[in-house]
CSV table of C-alpha atoms and ligand atoms in Angstrom, one decimal:
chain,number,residue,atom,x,y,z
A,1,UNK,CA,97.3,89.7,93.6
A,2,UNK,CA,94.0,91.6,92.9
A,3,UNK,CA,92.5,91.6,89.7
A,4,UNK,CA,94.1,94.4,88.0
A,5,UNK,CA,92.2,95.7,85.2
A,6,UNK,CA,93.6,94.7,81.6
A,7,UNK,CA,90.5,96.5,79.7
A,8,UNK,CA,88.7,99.6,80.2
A,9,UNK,CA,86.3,99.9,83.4
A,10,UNK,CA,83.9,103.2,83.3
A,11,UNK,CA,85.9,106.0,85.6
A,12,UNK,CA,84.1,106.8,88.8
A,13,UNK,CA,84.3,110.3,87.4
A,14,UNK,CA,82.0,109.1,84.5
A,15,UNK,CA,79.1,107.2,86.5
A,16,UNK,CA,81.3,103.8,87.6
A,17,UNK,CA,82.5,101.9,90.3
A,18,UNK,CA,85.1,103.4,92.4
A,19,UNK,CA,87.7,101.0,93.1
A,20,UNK,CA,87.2,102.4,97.0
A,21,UNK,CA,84.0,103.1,98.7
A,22,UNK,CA,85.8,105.1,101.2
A,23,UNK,CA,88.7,107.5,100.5
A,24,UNK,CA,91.9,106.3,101.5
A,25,UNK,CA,94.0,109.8,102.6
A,26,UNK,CA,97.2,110.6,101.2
A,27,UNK,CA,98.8,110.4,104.8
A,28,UNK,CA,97.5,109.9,108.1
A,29,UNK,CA,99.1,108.6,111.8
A,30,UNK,CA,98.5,105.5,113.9
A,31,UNK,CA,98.6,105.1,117.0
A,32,UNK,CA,98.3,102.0,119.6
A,33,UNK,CA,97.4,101.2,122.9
A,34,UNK,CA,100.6,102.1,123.9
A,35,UNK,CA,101.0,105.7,122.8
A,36,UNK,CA,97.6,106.0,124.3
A,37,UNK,CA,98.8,104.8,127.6
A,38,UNK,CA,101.9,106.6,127.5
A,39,UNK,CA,100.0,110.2,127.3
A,40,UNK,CA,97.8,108.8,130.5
A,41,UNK,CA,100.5,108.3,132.3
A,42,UNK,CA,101.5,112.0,131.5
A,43,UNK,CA,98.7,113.1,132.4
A,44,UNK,CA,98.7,111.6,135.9
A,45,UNK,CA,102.2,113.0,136.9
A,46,UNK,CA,103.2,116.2,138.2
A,47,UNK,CA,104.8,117.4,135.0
A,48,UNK,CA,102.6,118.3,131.7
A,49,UNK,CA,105.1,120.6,130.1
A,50,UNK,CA,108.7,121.8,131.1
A,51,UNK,CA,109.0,118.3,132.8
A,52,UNK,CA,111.5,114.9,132.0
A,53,UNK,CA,110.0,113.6,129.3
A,54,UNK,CA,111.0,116.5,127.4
A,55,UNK,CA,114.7,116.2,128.0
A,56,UNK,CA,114.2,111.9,127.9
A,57,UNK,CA,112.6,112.8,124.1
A,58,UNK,CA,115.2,115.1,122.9
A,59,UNK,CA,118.0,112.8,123.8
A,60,UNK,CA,116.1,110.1,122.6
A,61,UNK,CA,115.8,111.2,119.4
A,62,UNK,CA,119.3,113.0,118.7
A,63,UNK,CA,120.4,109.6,119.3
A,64,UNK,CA,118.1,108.0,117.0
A,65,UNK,CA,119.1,110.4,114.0
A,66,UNK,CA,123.1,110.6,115.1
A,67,UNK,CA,123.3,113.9,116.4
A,68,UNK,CA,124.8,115.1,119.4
A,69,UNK,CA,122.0,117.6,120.4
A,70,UNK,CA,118.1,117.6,120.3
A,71,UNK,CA,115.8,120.6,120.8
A,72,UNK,CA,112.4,120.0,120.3
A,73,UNK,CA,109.7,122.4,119.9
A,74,UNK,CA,105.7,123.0,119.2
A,75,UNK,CA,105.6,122.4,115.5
A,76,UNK,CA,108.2,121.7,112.8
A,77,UNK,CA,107.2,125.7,111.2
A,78,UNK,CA,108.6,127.1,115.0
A,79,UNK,CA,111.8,124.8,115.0
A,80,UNK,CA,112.5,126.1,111.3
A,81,UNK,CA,112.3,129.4,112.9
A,82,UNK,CA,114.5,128.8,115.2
A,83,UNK,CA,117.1,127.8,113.1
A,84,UNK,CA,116.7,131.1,110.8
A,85,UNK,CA,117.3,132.5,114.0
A,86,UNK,CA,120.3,130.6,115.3
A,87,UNK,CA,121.9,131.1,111.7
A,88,UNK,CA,122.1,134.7,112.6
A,89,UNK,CA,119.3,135.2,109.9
A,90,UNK,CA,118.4,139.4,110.0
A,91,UNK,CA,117.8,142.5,108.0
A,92,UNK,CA,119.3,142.9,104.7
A,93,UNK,CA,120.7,139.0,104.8
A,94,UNK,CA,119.5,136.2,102.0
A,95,UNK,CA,119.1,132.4,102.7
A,96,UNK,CA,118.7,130.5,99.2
A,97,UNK,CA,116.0,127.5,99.3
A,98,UNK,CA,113.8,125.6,96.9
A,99,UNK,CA,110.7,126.6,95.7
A,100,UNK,CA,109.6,123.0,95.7
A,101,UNK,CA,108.3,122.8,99.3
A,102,UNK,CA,105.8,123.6,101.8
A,103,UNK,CA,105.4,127.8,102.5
A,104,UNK,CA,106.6,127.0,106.0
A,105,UNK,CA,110.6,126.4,104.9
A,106,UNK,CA,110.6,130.2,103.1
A,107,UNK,CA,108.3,132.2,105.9
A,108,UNK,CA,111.1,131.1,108.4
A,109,UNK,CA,113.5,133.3,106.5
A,110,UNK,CA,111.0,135.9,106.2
A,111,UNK,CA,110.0,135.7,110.5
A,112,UNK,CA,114.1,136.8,110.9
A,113,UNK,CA,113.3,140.0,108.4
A,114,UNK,CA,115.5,138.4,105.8
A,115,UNK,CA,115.0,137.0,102.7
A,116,UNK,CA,114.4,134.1,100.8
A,117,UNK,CA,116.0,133.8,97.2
A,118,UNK,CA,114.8,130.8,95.4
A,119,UNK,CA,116.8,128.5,93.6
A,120,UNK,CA,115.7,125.9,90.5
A,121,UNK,CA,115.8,122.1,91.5
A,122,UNK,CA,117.3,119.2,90.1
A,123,UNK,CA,115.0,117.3,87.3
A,124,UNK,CA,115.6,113.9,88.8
A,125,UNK,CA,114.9,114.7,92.6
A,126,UNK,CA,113.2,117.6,93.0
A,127,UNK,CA,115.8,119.0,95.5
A,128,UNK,CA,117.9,122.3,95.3
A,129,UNK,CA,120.2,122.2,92.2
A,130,UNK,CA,123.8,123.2,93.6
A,131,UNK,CA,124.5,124.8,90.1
A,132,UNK,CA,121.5,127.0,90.4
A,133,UNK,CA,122.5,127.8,94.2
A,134,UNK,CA,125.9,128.8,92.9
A,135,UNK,CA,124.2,131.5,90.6
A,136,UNK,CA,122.0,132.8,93.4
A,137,UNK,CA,125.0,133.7,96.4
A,138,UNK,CA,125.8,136.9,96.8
A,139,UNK,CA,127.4,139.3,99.9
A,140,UNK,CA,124.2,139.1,101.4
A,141,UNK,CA,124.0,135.1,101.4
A,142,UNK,CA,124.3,133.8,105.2
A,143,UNK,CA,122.5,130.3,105.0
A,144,UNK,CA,121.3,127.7,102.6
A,145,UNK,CA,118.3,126.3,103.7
A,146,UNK,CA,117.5,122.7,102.1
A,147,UNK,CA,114.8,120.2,101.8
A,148,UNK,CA,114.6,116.8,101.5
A,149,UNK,CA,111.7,116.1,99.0
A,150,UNK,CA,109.1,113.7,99.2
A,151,UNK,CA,111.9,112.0,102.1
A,152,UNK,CA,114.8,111.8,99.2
A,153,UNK,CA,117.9,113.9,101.2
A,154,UNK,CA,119.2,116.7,99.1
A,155,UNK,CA,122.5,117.0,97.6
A,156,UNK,CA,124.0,117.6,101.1
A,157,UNK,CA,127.6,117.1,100.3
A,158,UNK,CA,127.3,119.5,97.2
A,159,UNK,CA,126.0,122.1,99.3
A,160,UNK,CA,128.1,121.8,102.4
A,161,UNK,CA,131.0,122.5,100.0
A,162,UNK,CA,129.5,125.7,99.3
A,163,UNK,CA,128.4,126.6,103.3
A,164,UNK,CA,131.9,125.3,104.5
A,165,UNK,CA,133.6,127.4,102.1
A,166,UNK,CA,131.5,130.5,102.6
A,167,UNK,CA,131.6,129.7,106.6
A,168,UNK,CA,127.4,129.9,106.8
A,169,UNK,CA,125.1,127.3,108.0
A,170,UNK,CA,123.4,124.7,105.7
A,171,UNK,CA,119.8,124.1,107.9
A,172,UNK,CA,118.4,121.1,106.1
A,173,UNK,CA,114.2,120.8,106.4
A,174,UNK,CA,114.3,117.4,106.5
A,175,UNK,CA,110.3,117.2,107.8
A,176,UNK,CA,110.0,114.9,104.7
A,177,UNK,CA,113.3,112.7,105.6
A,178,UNK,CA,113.2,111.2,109.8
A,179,UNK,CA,115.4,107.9,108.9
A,180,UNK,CA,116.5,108.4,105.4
A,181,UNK,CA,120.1,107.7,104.9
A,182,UNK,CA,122.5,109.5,102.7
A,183,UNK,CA,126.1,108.2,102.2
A,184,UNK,CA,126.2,106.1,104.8
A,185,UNK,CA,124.6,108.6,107.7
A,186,UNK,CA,121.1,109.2,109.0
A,187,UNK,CA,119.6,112.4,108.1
A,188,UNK,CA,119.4,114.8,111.3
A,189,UNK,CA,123.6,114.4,111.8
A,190,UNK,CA,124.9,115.9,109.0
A,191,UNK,CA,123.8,119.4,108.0
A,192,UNK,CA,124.1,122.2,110.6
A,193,UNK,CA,120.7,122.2,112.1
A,194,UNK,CA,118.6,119.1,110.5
A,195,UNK,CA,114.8,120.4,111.3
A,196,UNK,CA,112.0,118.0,111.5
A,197,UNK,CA,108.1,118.1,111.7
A,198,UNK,CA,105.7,115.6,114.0
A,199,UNK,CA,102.6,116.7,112.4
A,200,UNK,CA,100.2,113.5,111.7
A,201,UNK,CA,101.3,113.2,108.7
A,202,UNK,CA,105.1,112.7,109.3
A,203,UNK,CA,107.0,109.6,110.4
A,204,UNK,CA,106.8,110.2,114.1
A,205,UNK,CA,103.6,112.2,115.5
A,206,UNK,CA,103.3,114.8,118.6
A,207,UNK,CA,100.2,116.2,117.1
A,208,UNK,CA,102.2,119.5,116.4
A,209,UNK,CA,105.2,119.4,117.3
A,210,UNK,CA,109.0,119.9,116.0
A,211,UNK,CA,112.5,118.9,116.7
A,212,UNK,CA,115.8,120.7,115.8
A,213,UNK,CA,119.0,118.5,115.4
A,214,UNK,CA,123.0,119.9,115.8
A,215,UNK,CA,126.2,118.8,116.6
A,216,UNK,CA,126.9,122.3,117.9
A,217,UNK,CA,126.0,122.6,121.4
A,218,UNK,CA,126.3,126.6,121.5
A,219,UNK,CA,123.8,126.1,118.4
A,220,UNK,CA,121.7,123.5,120.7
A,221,UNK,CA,122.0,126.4,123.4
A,222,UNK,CA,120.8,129.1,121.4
A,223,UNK,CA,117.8,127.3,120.0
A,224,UNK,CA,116.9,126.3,123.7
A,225,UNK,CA,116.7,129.8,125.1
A,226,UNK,CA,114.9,130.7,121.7
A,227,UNK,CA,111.9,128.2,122.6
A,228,UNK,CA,111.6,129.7,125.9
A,229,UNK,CA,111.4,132.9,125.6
A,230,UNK,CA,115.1,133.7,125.2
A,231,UNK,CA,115.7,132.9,128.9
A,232,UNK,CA,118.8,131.6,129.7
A,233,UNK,CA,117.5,128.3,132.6
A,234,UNK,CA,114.4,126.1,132.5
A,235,UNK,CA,111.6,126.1,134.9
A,236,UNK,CA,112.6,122.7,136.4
A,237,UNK,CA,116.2,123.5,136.7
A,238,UNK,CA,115.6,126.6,138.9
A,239,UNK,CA,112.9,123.7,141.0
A,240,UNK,CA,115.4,122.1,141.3
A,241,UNK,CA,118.2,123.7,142.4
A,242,UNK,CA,115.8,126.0,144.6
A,243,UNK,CA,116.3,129.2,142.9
A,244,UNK,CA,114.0,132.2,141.8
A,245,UNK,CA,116.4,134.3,139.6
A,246,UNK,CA,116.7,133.9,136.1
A,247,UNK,CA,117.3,136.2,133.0
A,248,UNK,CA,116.1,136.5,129.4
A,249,UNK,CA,119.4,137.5,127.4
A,250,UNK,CA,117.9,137.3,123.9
A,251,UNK,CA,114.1,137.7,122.4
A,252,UNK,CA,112.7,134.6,122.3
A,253,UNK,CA,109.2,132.7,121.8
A,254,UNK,CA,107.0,129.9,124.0
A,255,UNK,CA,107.5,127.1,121.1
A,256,UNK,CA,107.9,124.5,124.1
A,257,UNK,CA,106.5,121.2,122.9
A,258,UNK,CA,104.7,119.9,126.3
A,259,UNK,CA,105.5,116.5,128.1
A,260,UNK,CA,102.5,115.2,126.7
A,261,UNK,CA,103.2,115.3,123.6
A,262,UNK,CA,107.1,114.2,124.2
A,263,UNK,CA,105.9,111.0,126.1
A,264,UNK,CA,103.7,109.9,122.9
A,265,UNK,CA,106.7,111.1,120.6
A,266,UNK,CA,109.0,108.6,123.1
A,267,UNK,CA,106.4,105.9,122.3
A,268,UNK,CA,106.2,106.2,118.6
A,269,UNK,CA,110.0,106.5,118.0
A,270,UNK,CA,109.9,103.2,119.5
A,271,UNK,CA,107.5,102.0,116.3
A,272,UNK,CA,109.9,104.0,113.7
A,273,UNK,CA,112.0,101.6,112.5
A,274,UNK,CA,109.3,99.4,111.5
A,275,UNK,CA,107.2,102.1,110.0
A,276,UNK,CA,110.3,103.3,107.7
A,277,UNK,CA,110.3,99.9,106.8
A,278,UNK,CA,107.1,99.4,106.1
A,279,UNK,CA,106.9,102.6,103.8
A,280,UNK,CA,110.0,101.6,102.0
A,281,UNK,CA,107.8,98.5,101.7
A,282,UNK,CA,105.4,100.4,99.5
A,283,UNK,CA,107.5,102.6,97.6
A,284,UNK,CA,108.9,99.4,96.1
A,285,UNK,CA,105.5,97.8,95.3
A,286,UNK,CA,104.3,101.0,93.6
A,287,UNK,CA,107.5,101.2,91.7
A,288,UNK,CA,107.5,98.4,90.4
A,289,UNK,CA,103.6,97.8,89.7
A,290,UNK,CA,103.7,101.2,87.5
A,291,UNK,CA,107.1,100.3,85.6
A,292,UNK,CA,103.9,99.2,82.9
A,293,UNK,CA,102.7,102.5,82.3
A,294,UNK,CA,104.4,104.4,80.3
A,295,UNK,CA,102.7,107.8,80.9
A,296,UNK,CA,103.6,107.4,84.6
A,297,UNK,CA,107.4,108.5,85.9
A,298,UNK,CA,108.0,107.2,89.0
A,299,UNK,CA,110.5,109.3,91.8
A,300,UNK,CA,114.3,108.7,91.2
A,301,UNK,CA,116.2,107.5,93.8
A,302,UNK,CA,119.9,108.5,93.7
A,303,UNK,CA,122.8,106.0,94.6
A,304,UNK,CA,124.4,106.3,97.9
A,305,UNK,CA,120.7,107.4,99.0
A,306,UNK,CA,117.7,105.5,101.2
A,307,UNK,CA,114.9,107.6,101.4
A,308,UNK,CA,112.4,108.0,104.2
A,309,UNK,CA,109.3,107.9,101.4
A,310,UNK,CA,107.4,110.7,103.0
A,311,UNK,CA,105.4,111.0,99.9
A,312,UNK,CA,105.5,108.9,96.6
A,313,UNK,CA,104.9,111.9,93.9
A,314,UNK,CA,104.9,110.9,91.0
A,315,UNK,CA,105.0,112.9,87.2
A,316,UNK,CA,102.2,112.5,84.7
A,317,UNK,CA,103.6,111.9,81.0
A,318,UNK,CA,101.0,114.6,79.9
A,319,UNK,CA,102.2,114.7,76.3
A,320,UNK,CA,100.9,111.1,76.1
A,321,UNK,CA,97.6,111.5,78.1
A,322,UNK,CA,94.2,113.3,76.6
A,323,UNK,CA,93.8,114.7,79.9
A,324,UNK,CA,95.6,117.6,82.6
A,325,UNK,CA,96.9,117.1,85.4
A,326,UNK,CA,93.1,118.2,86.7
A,327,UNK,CA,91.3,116.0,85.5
A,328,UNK,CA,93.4,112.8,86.2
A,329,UNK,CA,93.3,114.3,90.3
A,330,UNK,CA,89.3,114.3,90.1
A,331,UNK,CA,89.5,111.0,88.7
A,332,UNK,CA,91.6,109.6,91.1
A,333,UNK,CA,89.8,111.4,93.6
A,334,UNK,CA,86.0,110.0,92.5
A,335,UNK,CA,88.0,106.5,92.8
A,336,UNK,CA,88.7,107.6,96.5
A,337,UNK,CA,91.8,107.6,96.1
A,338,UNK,CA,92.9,110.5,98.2
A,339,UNK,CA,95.6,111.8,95.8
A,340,UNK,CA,97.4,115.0,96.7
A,341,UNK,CA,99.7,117.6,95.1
A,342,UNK,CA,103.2,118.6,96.8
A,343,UNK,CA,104.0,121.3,96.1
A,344,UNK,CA,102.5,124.2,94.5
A,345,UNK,CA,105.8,126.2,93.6
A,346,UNK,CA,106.0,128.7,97.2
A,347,UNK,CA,107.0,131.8,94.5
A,348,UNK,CA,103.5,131.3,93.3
A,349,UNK,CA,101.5,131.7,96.2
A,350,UNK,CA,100.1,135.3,96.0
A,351,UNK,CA,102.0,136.4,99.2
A,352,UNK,CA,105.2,135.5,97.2
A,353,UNK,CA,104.2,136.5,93.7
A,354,UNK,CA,103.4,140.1,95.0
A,355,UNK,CA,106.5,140.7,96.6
A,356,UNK,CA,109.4,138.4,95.0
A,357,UNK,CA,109.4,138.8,91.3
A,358,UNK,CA,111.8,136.6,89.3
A,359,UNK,CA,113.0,137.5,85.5
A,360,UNK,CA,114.5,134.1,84.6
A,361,UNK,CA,111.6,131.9,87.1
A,362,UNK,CA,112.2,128.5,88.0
A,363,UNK,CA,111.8,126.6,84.5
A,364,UNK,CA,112.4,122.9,86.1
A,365,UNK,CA,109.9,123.6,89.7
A,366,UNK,CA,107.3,125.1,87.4
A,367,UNK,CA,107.4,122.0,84.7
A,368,UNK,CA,107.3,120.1,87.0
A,369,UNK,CA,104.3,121.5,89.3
A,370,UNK,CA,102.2,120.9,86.4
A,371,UNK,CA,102.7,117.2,86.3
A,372,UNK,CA,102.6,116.4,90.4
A,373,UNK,CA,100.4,113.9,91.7
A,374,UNK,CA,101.3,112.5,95.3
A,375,UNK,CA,100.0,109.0,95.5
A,376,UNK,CA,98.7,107.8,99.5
A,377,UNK,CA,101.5,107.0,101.6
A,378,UNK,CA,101.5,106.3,105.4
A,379,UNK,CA,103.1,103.5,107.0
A,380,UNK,CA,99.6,102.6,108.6
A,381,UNK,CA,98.2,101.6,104.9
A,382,UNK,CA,97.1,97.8,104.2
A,383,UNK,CA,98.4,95.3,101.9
A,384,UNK,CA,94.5,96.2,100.3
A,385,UNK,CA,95.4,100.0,100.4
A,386,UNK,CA,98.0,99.7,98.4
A,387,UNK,CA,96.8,97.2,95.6
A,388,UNK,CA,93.8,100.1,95.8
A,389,UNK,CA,96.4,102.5,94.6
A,390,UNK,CA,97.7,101.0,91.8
A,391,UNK,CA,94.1,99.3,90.6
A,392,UNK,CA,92.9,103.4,90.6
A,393,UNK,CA,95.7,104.7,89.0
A,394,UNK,CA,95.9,101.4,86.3
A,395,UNK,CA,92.1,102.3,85.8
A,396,UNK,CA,92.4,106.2,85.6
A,397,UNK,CA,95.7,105.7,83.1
A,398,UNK,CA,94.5,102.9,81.2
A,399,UNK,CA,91.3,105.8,80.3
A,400,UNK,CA,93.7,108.3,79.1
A,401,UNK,CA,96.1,107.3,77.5
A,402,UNK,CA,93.5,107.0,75.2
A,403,UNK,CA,94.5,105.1,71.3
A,404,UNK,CA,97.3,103.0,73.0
A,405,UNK,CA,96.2,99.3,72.9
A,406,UNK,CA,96.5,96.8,75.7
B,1,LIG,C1,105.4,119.6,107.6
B,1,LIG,C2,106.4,120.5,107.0
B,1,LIG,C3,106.8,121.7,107.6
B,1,LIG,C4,106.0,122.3,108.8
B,1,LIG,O1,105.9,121.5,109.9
B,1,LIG,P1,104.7,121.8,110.9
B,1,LIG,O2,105.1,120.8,112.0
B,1,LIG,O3,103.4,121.5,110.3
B,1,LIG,O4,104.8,123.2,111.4
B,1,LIG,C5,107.8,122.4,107.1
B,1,LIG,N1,108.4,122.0,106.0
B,1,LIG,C6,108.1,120.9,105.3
B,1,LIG,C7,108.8,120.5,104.1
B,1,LIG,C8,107.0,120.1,105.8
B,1,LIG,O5,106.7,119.0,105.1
């Protein structure tokens, strides 16, 4: 083990060493030879979008995730549209989501000209709080749209009561969540549409890209024709059967995620089981290497529940520490420890703030904003990276916590 400090070292942020002399990010991709070679290959066939490896991805992955249907698409933000869309998401309808998220999971709503009514989360997880969903349906509500925080899956049984009773849709943002398990399933099979992200900072990487998951093949259907702009055949099937005619039958969008990108998706889903692992890996050596600081709570994981570890947040103690939130970040941050904060509550953007005002606000999101930290987390990260992480942190904590003796 490295030598973890047991007295007080001079902060970065005050003139010392930094533990790192380069930052180490919060997330980042990797890639080998093999993706590499996998996008050449691409590039030297007759096919860089609308081609096989599209279909060959799709299947690929559904299967992966245990759903019946795939439908991928050219970032996670336009296969969360989709699904507002294949909800039946319009005018004058509500969908209730958390305001602990990324902007992306609430603009959806808002792309369909309906809107988003937030809902508190849970203390312990961070996810939508089915008690605080039940006090936000109304006439209008036609979907639930959930997210999987930090990789942990919501409370999806909770709120498919409430969507299977109501006969509307639960879409479940699971970006955070490709491979975490919840009772006994994969996330991806169990809500109505499961949406996921390949950004560089996800599990699995396109560049941009995005993936919807059903069991519903007239869902699967609809989401198809939306990607292409609401046509009703693909390019290749009409090469192939030798036909010019086709029809568009609803509006649509280009949101086609191109062969190129599907091949090095194909090669990296063959590298995601050992990835999850590995991030699972860390989430349990930062666990238990902070169980010793007491101004530090680390995520709660939930029986019945493996998550995916997209992020390892965890919550500053603050009424023990003689800093903020603030000034803890910098610190880590001047220890190049490329520390992060997930989510800044989406009500509170200004875009949000102007135009959703809430009387009774979001007590447990807001808290719990103020005391965020994301910690680095990528399945690429060194044995070194990590012991990094937890020297900085040690370091920063040991500083202020101030009196306490050690
Ligand atoms: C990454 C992410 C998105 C958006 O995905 P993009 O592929 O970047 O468009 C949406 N929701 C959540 C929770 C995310 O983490």
């Amino acid at each position: 083990m490295s030598a973890l400090p047991t007295k007080l070292e001079t902060l970065a942020i005050h003139g010392g060493t930094p533990v790192r002399e380069t930052l180490l990010p919060y997330g980042r991709q990797s890639l080998n030879e093999e993706d590499i070679q996998a996008v050449v290959e691409v590039l030297r066939s007759d096919w860089l979008t609308t081609g096989p490896k599209v279909g060959e991805f799709e299947e690929r992955f559904a299967a992966w995730v245990g759903a019946k249907c795939g439908v991928s698409f050219s970032s996670g933000t336009a296969a969360l549209h989709a699904a507002a869309f294949a909800a039946g998401l319009g005018p004058g309808d509500e969908a209730i989501t958390t305001p602990m998220t990324f902007c992306a999971t609430a603009n959806c709503v808002l792309y369909q000209g309906a809107k988003p009514v937030f809902a508190d989360v849970s203390a312990d997880t961070l996810n939508l709080d089915p008690g605080e969903v039940a006090k936000k349906l109304s006439s209008r509500t036609k979907a639930i749209l959930a997210v999987d925080y930090a990789g942990h899956p919501a409370d999806l049984d909770a709120l498919l009561a409430v969507t299977r009773q109501r006969g509307i849709p639960l879409i479940e943002d699971a970006c955070h969540a490709l491979g975490a398990n919840y009772r006994g399933k994969r996330v991806g099979g169990i809500s109505d549409m499961t949406v996921f992200s390949f950004h560089p900072v996800k599990h699995l990487t396109t560049g941009e890209g995005g993936m919807v998951t059903t069991n519903d093949a007239r869902l699967a259907e609809t989401l198809r024709r939306f990607r292409n702009h609401g046509i009703s055949s693909e390019a290749r099937e009409r090469q192939q059967s030798g036909q010019w005619f086709y029809e568009m039958v609803l509006l649509g969008f280009n949101y086609r995620l191109t062969d190129i990108a599907c091949a090095l998706g194909l090669s990296q889903l063959e590298k995601l089981d050992v990835n999850l692992a590995r991030r699972r890996e860390i989430a349990a050596r930062y666990t238990a290497a902070f169980r010793d600081l007491p101004a530090v709570i680390v995520p709660t994981v939930r029986d019945g529940v493996n998550p995916a570890w997209h992020l390892y947040p965890i919550r500053l103690k603050l009424e023990m520490l003689l800093a903020g939130r603030g000034e803890i970040f910098r610190a880590l941050r001047a220890e190049n420890i490329g520390v992060n904060v997930h989510y800044i509550p989406v009500h509170r953007h200004p875009y949000y703030r102007e135009r959703f005002k809430s009387k009774e606000g979001y007590p447990v999101a807001e808290g719990t904003y103020e005391r965020l930290i994301s910690l680095p987390m990528f399945h690429a990260m060194t044995a070194q990276d990590v012991e990094d992480v937890i020297h900085a942190l040690r370091k920063v904590m040991l500083h202020y916590e101030g009196e306490r003796s050690h």
